[in-house]
Short mmCIF file of C-alpha atoms in Angstrom, two decimals:
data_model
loop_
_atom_site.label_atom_id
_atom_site.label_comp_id
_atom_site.label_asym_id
_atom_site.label_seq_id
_atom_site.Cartn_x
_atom_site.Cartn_y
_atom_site.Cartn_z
CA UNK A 1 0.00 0.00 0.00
CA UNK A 2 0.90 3.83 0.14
CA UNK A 3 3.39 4.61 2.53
CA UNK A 4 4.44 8.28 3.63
CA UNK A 5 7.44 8.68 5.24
CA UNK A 6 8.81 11.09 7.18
CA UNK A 7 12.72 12.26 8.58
CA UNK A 8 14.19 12.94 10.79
CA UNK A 9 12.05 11.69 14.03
CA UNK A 10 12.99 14.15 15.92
CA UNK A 11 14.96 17.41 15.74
CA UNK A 12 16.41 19.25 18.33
CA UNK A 13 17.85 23.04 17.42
CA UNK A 14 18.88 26.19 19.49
CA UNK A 15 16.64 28.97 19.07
CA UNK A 16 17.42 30.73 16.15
CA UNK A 17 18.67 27.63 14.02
CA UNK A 18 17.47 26.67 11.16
CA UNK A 19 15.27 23.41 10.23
CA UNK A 20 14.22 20.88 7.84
CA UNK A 21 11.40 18.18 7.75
CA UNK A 22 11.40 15.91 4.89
CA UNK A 23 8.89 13.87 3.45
CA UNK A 24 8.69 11.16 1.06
CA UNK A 25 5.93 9.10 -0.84
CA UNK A 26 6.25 5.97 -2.30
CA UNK A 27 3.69 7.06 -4.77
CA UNK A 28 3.07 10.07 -7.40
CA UNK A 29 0.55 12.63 -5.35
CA UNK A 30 -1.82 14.61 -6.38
CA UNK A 31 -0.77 17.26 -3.66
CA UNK A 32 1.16 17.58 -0.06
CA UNK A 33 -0.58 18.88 3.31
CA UNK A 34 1.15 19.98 5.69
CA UNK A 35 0.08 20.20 9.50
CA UNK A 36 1.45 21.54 12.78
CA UNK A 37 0.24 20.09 15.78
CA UNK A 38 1.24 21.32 19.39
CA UNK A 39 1.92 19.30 22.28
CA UNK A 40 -1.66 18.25 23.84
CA UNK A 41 -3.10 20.20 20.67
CA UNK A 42 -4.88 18.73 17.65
CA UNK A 43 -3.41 18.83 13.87
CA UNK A 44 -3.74 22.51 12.14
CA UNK A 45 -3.87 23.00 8.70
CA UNK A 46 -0.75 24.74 7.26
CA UNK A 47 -0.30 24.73 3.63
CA UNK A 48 -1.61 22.59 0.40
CA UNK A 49 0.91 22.29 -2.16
CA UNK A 50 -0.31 20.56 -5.87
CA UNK A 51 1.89 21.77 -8.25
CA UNK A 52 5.23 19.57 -9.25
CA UNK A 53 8.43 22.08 -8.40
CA UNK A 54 6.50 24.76 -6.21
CA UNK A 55 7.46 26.37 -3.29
CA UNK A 56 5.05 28.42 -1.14
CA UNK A 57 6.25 30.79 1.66
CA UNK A 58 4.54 32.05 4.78
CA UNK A 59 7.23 34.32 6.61
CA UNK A 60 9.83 32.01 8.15
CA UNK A 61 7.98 28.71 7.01
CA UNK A 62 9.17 27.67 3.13
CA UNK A 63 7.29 24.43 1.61
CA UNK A 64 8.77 22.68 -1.66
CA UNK A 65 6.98 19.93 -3.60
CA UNK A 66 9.46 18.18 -5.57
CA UNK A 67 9.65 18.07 -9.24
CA UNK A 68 8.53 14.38 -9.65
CA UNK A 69 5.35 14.89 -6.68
CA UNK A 70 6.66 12.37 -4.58
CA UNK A 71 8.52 14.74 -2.02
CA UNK A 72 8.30 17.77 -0.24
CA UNK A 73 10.03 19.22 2.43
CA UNK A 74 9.45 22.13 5.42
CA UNK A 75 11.79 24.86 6.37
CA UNK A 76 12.46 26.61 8.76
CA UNK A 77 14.45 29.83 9.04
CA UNK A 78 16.02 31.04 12.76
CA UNK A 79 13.75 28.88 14.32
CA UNK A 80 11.59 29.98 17.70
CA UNK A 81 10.34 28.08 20.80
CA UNK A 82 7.04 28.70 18.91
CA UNK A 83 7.58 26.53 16.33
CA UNK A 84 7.99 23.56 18.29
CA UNK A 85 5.40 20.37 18.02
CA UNK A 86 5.42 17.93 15.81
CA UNK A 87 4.67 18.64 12.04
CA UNK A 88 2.96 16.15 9.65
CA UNK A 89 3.17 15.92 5.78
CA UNK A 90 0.05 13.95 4.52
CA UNK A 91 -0.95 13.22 1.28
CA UNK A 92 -4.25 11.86 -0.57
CA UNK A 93 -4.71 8.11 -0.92
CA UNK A 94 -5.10 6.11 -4.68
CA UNK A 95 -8.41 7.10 -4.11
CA UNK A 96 -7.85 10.61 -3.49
CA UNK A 97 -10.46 10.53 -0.64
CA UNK A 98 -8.51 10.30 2.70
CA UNK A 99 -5.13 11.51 3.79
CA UNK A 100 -2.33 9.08 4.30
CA UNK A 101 -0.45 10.71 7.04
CA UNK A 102 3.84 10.59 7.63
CA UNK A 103 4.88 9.27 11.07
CA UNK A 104 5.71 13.39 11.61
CA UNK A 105 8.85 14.92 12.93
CA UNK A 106 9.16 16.14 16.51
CA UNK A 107 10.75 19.55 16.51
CA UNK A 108 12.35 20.88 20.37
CA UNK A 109 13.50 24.38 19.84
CA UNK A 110 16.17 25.33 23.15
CA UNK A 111 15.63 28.80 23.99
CA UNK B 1 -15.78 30.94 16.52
CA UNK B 2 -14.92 26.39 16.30
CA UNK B 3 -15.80 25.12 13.37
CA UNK B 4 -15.46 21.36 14.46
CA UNK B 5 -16.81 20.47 17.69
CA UNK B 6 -16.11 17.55 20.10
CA UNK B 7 -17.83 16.60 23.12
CA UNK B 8 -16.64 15.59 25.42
CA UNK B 9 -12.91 16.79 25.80
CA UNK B 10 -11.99 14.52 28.14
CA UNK B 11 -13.34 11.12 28.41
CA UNK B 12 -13.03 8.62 31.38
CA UNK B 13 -14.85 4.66 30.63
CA UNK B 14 -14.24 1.63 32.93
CA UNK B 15 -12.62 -1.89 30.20
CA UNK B 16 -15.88 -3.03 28.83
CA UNK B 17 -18.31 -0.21 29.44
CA UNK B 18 -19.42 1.23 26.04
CA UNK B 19 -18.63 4.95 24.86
CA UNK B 20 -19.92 7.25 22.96
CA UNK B 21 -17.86 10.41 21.77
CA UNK B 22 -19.55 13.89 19.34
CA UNK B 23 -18.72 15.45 16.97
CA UNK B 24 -20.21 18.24 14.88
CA UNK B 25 -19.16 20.69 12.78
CA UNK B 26 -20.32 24.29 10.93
CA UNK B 27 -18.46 23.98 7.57
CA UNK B 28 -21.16 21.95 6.00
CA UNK B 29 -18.49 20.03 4.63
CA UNK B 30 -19.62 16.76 3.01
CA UNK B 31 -16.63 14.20 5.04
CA UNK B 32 -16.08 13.52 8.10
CA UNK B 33 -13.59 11.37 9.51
CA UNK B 34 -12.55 9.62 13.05
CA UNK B 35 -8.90 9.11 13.72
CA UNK B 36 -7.35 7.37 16.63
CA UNK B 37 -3.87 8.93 17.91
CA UNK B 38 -1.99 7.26 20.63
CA UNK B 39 1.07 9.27 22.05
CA UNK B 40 3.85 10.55 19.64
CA UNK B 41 2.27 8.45 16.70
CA UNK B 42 0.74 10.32 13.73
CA UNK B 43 -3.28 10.33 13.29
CA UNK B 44 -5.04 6.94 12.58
CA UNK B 45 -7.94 6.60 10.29
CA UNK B 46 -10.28 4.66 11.33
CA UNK B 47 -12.97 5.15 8.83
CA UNK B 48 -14.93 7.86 6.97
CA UNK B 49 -18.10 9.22 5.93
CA UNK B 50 -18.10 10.63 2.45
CA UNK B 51 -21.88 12.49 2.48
CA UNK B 52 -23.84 9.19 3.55
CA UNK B 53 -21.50 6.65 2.40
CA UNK B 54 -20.05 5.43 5.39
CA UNK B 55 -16.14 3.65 4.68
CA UNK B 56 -14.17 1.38 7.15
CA UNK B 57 -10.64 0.89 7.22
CA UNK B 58 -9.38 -2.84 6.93
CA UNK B 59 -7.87 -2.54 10.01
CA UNK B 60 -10.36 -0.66 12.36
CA UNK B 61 -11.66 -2.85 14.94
CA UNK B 62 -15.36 -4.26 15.23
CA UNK B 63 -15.11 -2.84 18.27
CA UNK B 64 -15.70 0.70 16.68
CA UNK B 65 -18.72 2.05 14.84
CA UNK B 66 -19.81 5.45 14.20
CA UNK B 67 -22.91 7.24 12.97
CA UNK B 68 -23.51 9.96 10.72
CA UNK B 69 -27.28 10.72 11.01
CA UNK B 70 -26.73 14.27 9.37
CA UNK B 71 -24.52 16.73 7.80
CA UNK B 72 -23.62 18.00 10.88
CA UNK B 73 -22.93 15.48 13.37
CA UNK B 74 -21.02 12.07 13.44
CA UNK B 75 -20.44 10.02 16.34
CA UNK B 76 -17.71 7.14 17.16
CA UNK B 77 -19.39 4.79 19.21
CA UNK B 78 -16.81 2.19 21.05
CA UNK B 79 -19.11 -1.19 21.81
CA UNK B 80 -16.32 -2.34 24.25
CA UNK B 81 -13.48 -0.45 25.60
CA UNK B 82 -9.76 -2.38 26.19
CA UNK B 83 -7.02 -0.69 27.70
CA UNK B 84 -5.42 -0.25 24.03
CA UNK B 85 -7.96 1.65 23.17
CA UNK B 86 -6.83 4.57 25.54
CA UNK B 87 -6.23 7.40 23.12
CA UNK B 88 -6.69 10.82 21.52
CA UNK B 89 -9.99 10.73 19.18
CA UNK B 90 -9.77 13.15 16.34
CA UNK B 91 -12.76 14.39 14.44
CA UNK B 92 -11.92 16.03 10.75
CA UNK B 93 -13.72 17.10 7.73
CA UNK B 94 -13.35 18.07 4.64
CA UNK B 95 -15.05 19.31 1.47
CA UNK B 96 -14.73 16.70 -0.98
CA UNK B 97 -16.07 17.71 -5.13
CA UNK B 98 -15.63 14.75 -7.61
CA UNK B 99 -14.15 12.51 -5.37
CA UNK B 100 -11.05 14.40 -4.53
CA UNK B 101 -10.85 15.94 -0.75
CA UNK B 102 -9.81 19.06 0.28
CA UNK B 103 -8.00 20.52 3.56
CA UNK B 104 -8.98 18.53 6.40
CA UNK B 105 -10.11 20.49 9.49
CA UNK B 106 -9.81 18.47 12.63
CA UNK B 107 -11.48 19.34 15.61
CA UNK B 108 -9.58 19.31 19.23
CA UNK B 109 -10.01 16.22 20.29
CA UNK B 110 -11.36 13.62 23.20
CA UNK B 111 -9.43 11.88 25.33
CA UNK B 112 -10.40 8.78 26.59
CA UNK B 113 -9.18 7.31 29.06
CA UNK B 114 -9.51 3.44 29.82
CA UNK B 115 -10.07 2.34 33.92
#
């Protein structure tokens, strides 16, 4: 079946640092979602990426999708203790009606 | 101003003694889903409604059901607690046109606890 994978686990970075989530498919997708969820929080929506080769920016955040849509990665610049929890790259099933979700990566930001 | 509802947050069942858990939501978006989330694992599915058309995943015990008996509201109903099934429920929808979904919004969350 379709698997999403995710790397690294876990992360830790000094506030400030930079960091980067990678996520792979062993499929072609349609599109990439990306989600942030807190500790104790539930998943949030962050950004939808469907085009092969783009790259979508929301201030320190930078999304890719890569050329062939099977990869994507997260970025992100001079991280802050904000940014930490656990973010999740999910993509559409072969029947494009649910979301196959990575294992996500754990990010600890040291202030 | 939530847009997907679950009651309750916090849920606390003895092994064995069934559960029911909410949840509804104002998008009028046509799916709805139920994931299961233990600690520091990504969301589960456990199955789907897409409008009416209700969709179980091969692995999703018979221990779980759900009901959808509106647009609005879908609940997971859990016939007979274990200890494994102490986890975070999610509740998410989407708007889904031709068969392909869109964002999923997930609600905050119940978690049950298993006595």
């Amino acid at each position: 079946g379709q698997q999403v994978m995710q790397i690294p686990q876990y992360q830790h970075v000094q506030e400030g640092e930079d960091f980067t989530t990678y996520c792979n498919s062993s499929t072609t997708l349609s599109n990439i979602q990306w989600y942030k969820q807190r500790p104790g929080g539930h998943p949030v929506f962050l950004i939808q990426l469907v085009k092969s080769g783009e790259v979508k920016k929301q201030k320190r955040l930078t999304f890719q999708f890569g050329e062939a849509k099977k990869n994507s990665s997260l970025h992100i610049t001079a991280t802050q203790t904000t940014d930490v929890g656990t973010y999740f790259c999910a993509g559409p099933d072969n029947y494009g009606q649910n979301f196959v979700f990575g294992p996500g990566t754990r990010l600890s930001v040291l202030p | 101003d939530a847009m997907v509802i679950q009651n309750p947050r916090y849920q606390v069942t003895q092994f064995g003694k069934p559960v029911t858990l909410s949840c509804s939501q104002t998008l009028n978006h046509n799916v709805m889903y139920w994931y299961q989330q233990k600690s520091s694992q990504a969301p589960k599915l456990l199955f789907h409604y897409y409008d009416k058309d209700f969709n179980n995943e091969a692995d999703t015990p018979d221990n779980f059901q759900s009901r959808r008996p509106n647009t609005s509201f879908c609940f997971l109903d859990i016939r007979s607690p274990g200890l494994g099934d102490a986890a975070m429920y999610l509740c998410a929808t989407s708007r889904a046109d031709s068969g392909e979904t869109d964002t999923q919004y997930f609600g905050p969350g119940t978690r049950l606890t298993v006595l």
